[in-house]
CSV table of C-alpha atoms in Angstrom, one decimal:
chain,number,residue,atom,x,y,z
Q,115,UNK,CA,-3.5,-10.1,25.9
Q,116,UNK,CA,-6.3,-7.9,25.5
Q,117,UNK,CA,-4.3,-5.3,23.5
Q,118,UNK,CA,-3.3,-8.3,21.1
Q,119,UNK,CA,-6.6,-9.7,21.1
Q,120,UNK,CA,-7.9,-5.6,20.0
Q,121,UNK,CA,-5.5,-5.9,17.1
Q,122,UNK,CA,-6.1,-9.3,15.9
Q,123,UNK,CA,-10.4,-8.3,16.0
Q,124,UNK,CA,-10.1,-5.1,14.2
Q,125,UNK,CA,-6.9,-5.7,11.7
Q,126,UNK,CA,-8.2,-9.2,10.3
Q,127,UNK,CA,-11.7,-7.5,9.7
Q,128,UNK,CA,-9.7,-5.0,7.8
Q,129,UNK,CA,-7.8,-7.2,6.4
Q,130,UNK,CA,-10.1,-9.4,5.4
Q,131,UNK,CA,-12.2,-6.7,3.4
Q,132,UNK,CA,-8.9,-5.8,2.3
Q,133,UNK,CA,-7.9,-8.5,0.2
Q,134,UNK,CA,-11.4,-9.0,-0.6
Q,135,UNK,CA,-11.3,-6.0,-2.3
Q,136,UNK,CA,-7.8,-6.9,-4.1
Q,137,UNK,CA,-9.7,-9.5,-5.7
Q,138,UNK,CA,-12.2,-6.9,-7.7
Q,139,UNK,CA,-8.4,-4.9,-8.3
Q,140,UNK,CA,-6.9,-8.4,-9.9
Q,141,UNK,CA,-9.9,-8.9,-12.1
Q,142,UNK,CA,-9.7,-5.7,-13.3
Q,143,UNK,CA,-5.8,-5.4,-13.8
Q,144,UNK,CA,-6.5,-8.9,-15.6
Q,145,UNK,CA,-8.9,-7.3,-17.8
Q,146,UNK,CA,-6.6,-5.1,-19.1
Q,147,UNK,CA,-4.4,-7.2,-20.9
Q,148,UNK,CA,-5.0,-5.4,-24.4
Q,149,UNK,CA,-4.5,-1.8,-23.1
Q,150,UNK,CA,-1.1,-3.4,-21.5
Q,151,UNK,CA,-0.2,-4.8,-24.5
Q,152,UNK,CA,-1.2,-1.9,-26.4
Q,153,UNK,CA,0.7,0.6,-24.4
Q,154,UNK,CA,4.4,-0.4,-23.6
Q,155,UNK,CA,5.4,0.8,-20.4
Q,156,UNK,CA,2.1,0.5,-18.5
Q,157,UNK,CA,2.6,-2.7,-16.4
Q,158,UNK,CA,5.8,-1.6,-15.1
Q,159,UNK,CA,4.0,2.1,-13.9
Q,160,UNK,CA,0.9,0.5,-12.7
Q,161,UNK,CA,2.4,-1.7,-9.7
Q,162,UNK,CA,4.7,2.0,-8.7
Q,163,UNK,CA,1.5,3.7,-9.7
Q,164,UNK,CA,-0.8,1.9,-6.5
Q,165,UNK,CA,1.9,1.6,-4.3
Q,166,UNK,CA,2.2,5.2,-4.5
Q,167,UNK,CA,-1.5,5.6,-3.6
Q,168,UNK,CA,-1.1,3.5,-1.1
Q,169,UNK,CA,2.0,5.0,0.0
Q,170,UNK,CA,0.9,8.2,0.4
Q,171,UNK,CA,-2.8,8.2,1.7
Q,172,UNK,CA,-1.6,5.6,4.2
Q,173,UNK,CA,0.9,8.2,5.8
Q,174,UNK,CA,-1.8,10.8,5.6
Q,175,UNK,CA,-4.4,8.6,7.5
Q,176,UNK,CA,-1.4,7.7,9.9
Q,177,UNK,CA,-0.7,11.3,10.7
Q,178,UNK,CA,-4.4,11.9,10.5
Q,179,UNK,CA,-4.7,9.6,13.4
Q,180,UNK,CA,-1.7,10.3,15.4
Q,181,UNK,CA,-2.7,13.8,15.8
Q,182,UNK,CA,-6.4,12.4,16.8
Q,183,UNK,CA,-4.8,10.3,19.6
Q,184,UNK,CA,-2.4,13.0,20.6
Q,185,UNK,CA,-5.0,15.6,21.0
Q,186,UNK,CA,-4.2,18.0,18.0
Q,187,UNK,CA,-7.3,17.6,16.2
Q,188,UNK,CA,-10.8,16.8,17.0
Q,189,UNK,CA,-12.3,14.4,15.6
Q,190,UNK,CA,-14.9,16.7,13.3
Q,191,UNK,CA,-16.0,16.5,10.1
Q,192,UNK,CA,-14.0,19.4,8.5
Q,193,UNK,CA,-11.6,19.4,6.4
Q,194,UNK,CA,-9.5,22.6,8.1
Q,195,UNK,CA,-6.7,23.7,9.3
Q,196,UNK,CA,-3.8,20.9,10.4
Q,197,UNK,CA,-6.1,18.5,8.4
Q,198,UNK,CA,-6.3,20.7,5.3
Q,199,UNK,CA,-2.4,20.7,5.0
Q,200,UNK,CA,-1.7,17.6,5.6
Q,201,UNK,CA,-4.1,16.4,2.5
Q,202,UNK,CA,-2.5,19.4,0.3
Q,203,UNK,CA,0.5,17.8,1.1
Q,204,UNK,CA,-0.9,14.9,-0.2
Q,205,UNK,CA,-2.0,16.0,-3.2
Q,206,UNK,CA,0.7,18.0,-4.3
Q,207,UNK,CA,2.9,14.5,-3.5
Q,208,UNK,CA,0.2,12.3,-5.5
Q,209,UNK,CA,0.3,14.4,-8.4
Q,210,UNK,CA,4.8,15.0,-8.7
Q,211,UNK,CA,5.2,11.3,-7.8
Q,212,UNK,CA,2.4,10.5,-10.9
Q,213,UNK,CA,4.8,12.3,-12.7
Q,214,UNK,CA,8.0,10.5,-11.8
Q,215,UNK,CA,6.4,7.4,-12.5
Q,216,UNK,CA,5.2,7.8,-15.5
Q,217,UNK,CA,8.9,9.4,-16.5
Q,218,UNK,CA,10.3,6.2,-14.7
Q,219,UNK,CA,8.7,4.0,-16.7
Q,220,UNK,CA,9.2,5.3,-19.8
Q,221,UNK,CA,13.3,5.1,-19.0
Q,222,UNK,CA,12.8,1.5,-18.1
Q,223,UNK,CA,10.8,0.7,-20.8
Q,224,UNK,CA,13.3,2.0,-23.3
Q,225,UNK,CA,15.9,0.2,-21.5
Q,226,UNK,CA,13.9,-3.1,-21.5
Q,227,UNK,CA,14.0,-2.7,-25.7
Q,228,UNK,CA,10.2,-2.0,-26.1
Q,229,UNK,CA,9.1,1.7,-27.8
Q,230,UNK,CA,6.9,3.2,-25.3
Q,231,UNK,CA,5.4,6.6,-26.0
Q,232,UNK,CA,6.1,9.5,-23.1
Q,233,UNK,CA,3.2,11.5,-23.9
Q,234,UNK,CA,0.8,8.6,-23.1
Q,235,UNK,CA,2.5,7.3,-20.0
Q,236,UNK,CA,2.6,11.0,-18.8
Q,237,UNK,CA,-0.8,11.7,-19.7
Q,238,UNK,CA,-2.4,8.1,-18.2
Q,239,UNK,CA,-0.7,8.6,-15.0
Q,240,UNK,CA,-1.3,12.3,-14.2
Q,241,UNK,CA,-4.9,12.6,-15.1
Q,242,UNK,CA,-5.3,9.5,-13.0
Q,243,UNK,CA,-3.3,10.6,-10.4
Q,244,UNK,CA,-5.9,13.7,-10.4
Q,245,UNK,CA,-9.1,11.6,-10.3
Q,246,UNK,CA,-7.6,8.9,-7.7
Q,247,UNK,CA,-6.0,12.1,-5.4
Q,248,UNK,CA,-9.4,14.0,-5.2
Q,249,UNK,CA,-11.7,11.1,-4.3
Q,250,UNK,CA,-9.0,9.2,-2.2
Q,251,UNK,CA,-8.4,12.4,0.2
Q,252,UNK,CA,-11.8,12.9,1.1
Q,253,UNK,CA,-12.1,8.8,2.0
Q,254,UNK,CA,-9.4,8.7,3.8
Q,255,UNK,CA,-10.2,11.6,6.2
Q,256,UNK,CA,-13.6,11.2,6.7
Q,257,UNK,CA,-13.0,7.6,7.7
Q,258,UNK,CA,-10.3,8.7,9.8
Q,259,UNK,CA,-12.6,10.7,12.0
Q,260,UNK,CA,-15.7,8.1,11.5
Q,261,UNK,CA,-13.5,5.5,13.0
Q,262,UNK,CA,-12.0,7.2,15.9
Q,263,UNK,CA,-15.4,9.1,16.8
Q,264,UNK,CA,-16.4,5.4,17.1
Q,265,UNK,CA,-14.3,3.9,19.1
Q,266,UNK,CA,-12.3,2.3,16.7
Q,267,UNK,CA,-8.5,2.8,16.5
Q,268,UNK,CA,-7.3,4.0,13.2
Q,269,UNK,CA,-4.5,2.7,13.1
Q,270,UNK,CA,-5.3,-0.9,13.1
Q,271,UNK,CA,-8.0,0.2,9.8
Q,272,UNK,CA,-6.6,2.7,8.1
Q,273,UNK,CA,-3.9,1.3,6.4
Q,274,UNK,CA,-5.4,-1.9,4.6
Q,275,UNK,CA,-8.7,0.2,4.0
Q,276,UNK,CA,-6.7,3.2,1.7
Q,277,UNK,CA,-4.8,0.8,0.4
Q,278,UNK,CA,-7.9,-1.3,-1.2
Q,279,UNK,CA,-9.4,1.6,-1.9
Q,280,UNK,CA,-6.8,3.3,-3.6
Q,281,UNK,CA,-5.9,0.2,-6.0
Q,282,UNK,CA,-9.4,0.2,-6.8
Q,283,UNK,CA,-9.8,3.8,-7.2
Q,284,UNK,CA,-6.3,4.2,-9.0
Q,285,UNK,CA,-7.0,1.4,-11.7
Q,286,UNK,CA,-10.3,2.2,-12.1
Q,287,UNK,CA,-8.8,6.1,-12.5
Q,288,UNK,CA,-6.7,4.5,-15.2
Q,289,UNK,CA,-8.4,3.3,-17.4
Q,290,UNK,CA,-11.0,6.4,-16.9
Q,291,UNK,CA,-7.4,8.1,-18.3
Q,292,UNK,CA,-6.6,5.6,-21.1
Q,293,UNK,CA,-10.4,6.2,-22.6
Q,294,UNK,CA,-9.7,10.3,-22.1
Q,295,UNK,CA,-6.9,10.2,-24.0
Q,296,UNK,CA,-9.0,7.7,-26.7
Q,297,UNK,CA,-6.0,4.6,-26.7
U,446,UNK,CA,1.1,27.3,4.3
U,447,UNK,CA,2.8,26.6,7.7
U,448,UNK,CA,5.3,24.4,9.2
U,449,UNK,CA,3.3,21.1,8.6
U,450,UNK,CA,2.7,21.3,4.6
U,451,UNK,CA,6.3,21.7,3.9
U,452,UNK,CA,7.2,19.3,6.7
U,453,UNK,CA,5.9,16.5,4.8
U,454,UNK,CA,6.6,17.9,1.5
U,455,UNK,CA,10.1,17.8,2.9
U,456,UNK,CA,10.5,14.9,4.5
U,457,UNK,CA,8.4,12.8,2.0
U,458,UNK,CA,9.9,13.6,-0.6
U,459,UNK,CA,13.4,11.1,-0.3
U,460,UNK,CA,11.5,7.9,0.6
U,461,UNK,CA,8.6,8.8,-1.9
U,462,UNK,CA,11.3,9.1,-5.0
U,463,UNK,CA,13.0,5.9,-3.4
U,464,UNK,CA,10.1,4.4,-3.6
U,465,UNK,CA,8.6,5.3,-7.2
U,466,UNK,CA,11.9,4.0,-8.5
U,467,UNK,CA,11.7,0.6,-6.8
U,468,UNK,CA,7.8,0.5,-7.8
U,469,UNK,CA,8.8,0.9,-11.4
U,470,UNK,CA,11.6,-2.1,-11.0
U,471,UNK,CA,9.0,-4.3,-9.3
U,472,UNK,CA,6.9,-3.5,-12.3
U,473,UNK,CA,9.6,-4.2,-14.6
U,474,UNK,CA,10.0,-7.4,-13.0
U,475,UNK,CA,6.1,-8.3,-14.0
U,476,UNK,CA,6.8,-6.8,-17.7
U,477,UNK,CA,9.7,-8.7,-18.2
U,478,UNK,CA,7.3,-11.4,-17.9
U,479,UNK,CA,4.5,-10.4,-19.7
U,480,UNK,CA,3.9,-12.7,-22.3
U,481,UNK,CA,3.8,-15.3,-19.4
U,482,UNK,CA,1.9,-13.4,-17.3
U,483,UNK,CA,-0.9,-12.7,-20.3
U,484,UNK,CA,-1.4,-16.3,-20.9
U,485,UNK,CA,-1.5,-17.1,-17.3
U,486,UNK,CA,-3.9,-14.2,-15.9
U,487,UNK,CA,-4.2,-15.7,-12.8
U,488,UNK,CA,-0.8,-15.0,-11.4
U,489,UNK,CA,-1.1,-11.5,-12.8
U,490,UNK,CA,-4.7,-11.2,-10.2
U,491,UNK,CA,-2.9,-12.6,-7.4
U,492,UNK,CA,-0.3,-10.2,-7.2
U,493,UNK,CA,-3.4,-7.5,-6.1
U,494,UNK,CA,-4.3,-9.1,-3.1
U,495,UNK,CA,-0.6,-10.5,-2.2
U,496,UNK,CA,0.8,-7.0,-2.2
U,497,UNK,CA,-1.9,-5.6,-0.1
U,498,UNK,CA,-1.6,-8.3,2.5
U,499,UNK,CA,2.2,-6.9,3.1
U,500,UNK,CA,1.9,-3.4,2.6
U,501,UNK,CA,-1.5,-3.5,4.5
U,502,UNK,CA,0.4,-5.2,7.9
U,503,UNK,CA,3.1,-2.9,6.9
U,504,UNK,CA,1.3,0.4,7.3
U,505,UNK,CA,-0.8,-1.3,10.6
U,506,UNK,CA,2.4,-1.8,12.2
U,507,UNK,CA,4.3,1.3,11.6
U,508,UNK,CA,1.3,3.8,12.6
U,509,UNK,CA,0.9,1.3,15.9
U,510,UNK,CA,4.3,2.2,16.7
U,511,UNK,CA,4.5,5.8,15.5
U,512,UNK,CA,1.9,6.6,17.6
U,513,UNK,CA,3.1,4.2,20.5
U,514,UNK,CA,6.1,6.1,20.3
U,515,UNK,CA,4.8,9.6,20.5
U,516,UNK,CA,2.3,8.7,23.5
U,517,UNK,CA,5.4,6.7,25.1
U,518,UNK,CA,3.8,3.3,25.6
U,519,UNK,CA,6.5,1.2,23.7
U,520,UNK,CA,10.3,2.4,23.7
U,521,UNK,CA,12.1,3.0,20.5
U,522,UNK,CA,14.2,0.2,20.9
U,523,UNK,CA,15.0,-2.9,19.4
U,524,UNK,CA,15.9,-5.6,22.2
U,525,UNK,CA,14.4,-6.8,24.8
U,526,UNK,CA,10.9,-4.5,23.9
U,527,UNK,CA,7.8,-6.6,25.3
U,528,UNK,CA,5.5,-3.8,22.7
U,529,UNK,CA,7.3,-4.6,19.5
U,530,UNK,CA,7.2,-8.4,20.1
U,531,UNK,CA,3.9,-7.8,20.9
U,532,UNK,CA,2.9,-6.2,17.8
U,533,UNK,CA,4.5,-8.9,15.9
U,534,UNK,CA,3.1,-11.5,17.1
U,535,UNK,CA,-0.2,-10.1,16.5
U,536,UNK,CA,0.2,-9.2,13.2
U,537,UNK,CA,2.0,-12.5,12.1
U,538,UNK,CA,-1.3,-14.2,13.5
U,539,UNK,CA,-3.1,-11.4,11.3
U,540,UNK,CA,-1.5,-12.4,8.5
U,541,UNK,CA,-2.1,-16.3,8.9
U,542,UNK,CA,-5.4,-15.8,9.0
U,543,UNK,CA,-5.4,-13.6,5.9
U,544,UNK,CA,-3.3,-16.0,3.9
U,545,UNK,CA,-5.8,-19.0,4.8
U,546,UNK,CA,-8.6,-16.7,3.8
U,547,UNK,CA,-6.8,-15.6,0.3
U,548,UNK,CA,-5.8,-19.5,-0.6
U,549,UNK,CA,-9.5,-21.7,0.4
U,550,UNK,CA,-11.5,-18.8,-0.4
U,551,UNK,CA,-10.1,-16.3,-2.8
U,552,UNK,CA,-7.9,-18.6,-5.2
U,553,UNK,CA,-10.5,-20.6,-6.1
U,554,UNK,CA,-12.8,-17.9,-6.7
U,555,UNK,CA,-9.7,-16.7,-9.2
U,556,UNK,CA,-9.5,-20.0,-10.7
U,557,UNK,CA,-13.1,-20.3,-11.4
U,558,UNK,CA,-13.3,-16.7,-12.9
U,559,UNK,CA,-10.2,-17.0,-14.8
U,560,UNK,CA,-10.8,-20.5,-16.0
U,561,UNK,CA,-7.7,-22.3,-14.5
U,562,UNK,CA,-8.9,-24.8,-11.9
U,563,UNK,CA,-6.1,-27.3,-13.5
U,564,UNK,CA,-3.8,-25.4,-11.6
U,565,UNK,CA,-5.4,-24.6,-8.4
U,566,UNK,CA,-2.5,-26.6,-6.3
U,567,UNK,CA,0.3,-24.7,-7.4
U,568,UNK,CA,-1.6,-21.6,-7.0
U,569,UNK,CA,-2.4,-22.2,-3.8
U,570,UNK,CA,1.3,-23.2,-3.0
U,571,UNK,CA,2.3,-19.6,-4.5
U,572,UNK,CA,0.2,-17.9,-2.5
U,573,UNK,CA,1.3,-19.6,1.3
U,574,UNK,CA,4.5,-19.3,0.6
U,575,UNK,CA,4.8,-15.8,-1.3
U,576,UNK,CA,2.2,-14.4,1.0
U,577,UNK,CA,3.6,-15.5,4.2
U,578,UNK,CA,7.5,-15.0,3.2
U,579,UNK,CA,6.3,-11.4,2.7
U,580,UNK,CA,4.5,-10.1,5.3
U,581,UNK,CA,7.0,-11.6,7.7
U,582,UNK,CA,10.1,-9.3,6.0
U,583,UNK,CA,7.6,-6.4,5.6
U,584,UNK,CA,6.9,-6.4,9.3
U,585,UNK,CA,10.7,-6.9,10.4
U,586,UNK,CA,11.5,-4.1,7.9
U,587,UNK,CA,8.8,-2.0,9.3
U,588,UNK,CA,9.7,-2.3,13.4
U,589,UNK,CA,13.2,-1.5,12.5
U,590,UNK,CA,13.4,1.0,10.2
U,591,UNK,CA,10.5,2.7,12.6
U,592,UNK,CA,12.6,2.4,15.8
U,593,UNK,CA,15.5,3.9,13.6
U,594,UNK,CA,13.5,7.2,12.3
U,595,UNK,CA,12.3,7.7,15.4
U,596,UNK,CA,15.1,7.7,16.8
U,597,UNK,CA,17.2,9.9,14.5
U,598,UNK,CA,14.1,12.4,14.7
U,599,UNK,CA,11.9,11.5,12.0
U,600,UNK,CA,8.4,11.0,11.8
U,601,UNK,CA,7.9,7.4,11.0
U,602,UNK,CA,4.3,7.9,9.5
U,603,UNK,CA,6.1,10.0,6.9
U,604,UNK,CA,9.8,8.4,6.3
U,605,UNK,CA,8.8,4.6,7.2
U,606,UNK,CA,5.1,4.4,5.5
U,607,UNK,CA,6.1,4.7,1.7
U,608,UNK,CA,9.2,2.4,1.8
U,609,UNK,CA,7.1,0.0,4.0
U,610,UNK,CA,4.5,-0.7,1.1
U,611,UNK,CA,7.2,-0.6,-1.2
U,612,UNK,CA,9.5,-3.2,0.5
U,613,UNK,CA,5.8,-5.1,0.7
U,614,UNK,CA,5.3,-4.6,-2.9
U,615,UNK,CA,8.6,-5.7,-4.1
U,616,UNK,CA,8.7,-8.7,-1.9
U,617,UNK,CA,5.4,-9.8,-2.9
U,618,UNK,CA,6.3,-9.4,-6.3
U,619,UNK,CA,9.6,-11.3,-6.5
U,620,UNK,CA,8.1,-14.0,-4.5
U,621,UNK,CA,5.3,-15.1,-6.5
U,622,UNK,CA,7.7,-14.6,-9.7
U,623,UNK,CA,10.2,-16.9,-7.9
U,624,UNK,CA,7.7,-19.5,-6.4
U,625,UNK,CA,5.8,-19.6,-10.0
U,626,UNK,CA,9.5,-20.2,-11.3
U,627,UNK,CA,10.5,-23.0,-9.0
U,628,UNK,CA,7.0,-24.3,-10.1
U,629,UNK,CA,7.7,-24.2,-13.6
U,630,UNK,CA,5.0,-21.5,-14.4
U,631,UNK,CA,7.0,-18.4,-15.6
C-alpha cells in the first residue's frame, strides 16, 4: 500500500501541474486560429508535432532514469558520456521526425482537397523542431538528476512534466517559426 | 558514437515513424473538423490537456515497469502479476483525480476565457467521459505492449514510449470528436 500510496502522491502532483499547464497550451493553440486557417496543413502537423515532443523526450527521461536507478550514471550535473548520447539521439530523432511530419502532412492535406504549401510546413516544423529540441534536452536532463538527487522517483514525474513542457515549448516554438518565416 | 546512440536511433526509429503517421491522422481528424472546431474554440483547448492526461499516465506506467523489469521487482508477465495490477490501480485512481480536477476546475476556467459558459454541461460531459475512456485504454495498451517488448528483447522506454503517447493522443482525440458528436456539437 505504501508503494501505491508513493505513486498516487508524486504522479497526481505531476499530474496536476500537468494539465495545468495544457491549459496555457489550449489557449494558445486556440489563439492560433488565423495562422491555421492561413496555412493548410498545420492543424493536422501540430497534434503529430507535440506528440513527437512528447514522445521522444519522454523516452529520453525514461532511459535517463533507468540508468540512474540501475547504477549507470550518477546523478551529476553534466551532460557527458551515456547522457550525452542518449540526448544526441534525441536530437537527431526530434529533428528527422520534424521532418516526416511536416512531409506527412502535407500528403494528407493534399489528400483531404486543401492546397497546402511544402516549403512552409517544412520550414514551420523543422526550425521549431530546432528551437523546441535544444531547450527541451537540457530540461529534461537536468530535472532528471534534480529529482532523483532528491529523493524523488523519475519515473512517476518525468513523463507528464516533458510532456507539458514540450507542448508548451513546441507551440510556442511554432509560432516563433511562423513569424521567422514572416506568414 | 558507441553502442547506445545508434541503439536508440535504431530501435526508435519503427515506432517513431508509426507514430508520426498516426499523429498526422489524429490531426486530420481535428482538420477535417475545422470549421467546427474554429467556431467552437473550446473543444479545440480541451484536447491539450485531454491528451496529456493519457499520454502523461502512459509514459508514468511504461518507465514504472521498464525499470521494474530491469531491477526484477515485477515479472514480465501478464496474469496473475500482483505489480501490474498494482500499477493500474494506482494510476486509474491518478487519473480520477485528474479528470475531477480538469472538469470543476479547468473547464470552467475554459469556458470563462473562451466565452462559452452556455455550454459548460456538455463540456464537462466530454471531458469525463473522453478523458476517462482514454487513459484507461492508454494504460492497458501500455502494460501489454511493455510486457511484450520486454519480453521479445526490447527496451520498452524506447519501443513502448512513442506508441504509448500516440495511442493516448489518438484516443483522446477520437473521443472528444465522438462525444462532441453524440452531443450534437461537431
Amino acid at each position: 500500500m505504501s508503494e501505491v500510496k508513493k505513486i498516487v502522491k508524486e504522479s497526481t502532483v505531476a499530474e496536476l501541474l500537468s494539465v495545468s499547464g495544457g491549459i496555457v497550451a489550449g489557449i494558445i493553440l486556440s489563439s492560433m486560429t488565423g495562422v491555421l486557417e492561413k496555412v493548410p496543413g498545420m492543424l493536422a502537423a501540430i497534434p503529430a508535432f507535440l506528440n513527437m515532443r512528447g514522445a521522444i523526450f519522454s523516452s529520453f527521461g525514461a532511459r535517463i532514469s533507468t540508468r540512474l536507478h540501475i547504477g549507470e550514471l550518477e546523478p551529476k550535473y553534466r551532460l557527458r558520456g551515456l547522457a550525452l548520447e542518449e540526448a544526441l539521439a534525441s536530437f537527431v530523432l526530434g529533428i528527422s521526425q520534424s521532418i516526416l511530419i511536416g512531409i506527412l502532412a502535407y500528403l494528407v492535406s493534399l489528400c483531404m482537397g486543401a492546397s497546402p504549401s511544402l516549403l512552409y510546413l517544412l520550414g514551420i516544423f523543422v526550425v521549431a523542431g530546432l528551437l523546441s529540441n535544444v531547450i527541451i534536452i537540457n530540461v529534461t536532463f537536468f530535472s532528471d538528476i534534480w529529482l532523483y538527487r532528491h529523493g524523488i522517483d523519475p519515473d512517476n514525474v518525468i513523463g507528464p512534466y516533458i510532456t507539458t513542457i514540450g507542448d508548451t515549448i513546441g507551440l510556442l516554438t511554432v509560432i516563433a517559426s511562423v513569424k521567422v518565416l514572416g506568414l | 558514437m558507441t553502442r547506445v546512440f545508434w541503439k536508440v536511433l535504431k530501435e526508435s526509429r519503427v515506432p517513431l515513424t508509426l507514430a508520426a503517421a498516426v499523429g498526422v491522422l489524429s490531426g486530420a481528424l481535428l482538420e477535417m473538423r475545422l470549421e467546427a472546431l474554429i467556431s467552437l474554440p473550446v473543444l479545440l483547448a480541451i484536447v491539450p490537456p485531454l491528451n496529456d492526461m493519457a499520454g502523461d499516465l502512459g509514459t508514468i506506467i511504461v518507465a514504472r515497469l521498464t525499470t521494474a523489469f530491469y531491477l526484477g521487482s515485477i515479472e514480465p508477465k501478464l496474469r496473475r502479476n500482483k505489480g501490474l495490477r498494482m500499477n493500474l490501480f494506482s494510476l486509474m485512481l491518478v487519473s480520477t483525480i485528474t479528470v475531477l480536477y480538469i472538469s470543476f476546475i479547468l473547464t470552467p476556467i475554459y469556458s470563462i476565457t473562451l466565452n462559452t459558459g452556455s455550454m459548460l454541461l456538455k463540456v464537462l460531459i466530454i471531458v469525463i467521459i473522453a478523458g476517462m475512456m482514454g487513459v484507461l485504454f492508454t494504460l492497458l495498451s501500455g502494460i501489454l505492449l511493455s510486457v511484450l517488448s520486454f519480453r521479445k528483447g526490447y527496451d520498452p522506454d524506447i519501443m513502448v514510449m512513442p506508441m504509448i503517447t500516440l495511442i493516448g493522443d489518438f484516443l483522446s482525440i477520437a473521443s472528444v470528436l465522438l462525444v462532441a458528436k453524440m452531443l450534437g456539437l461537431v
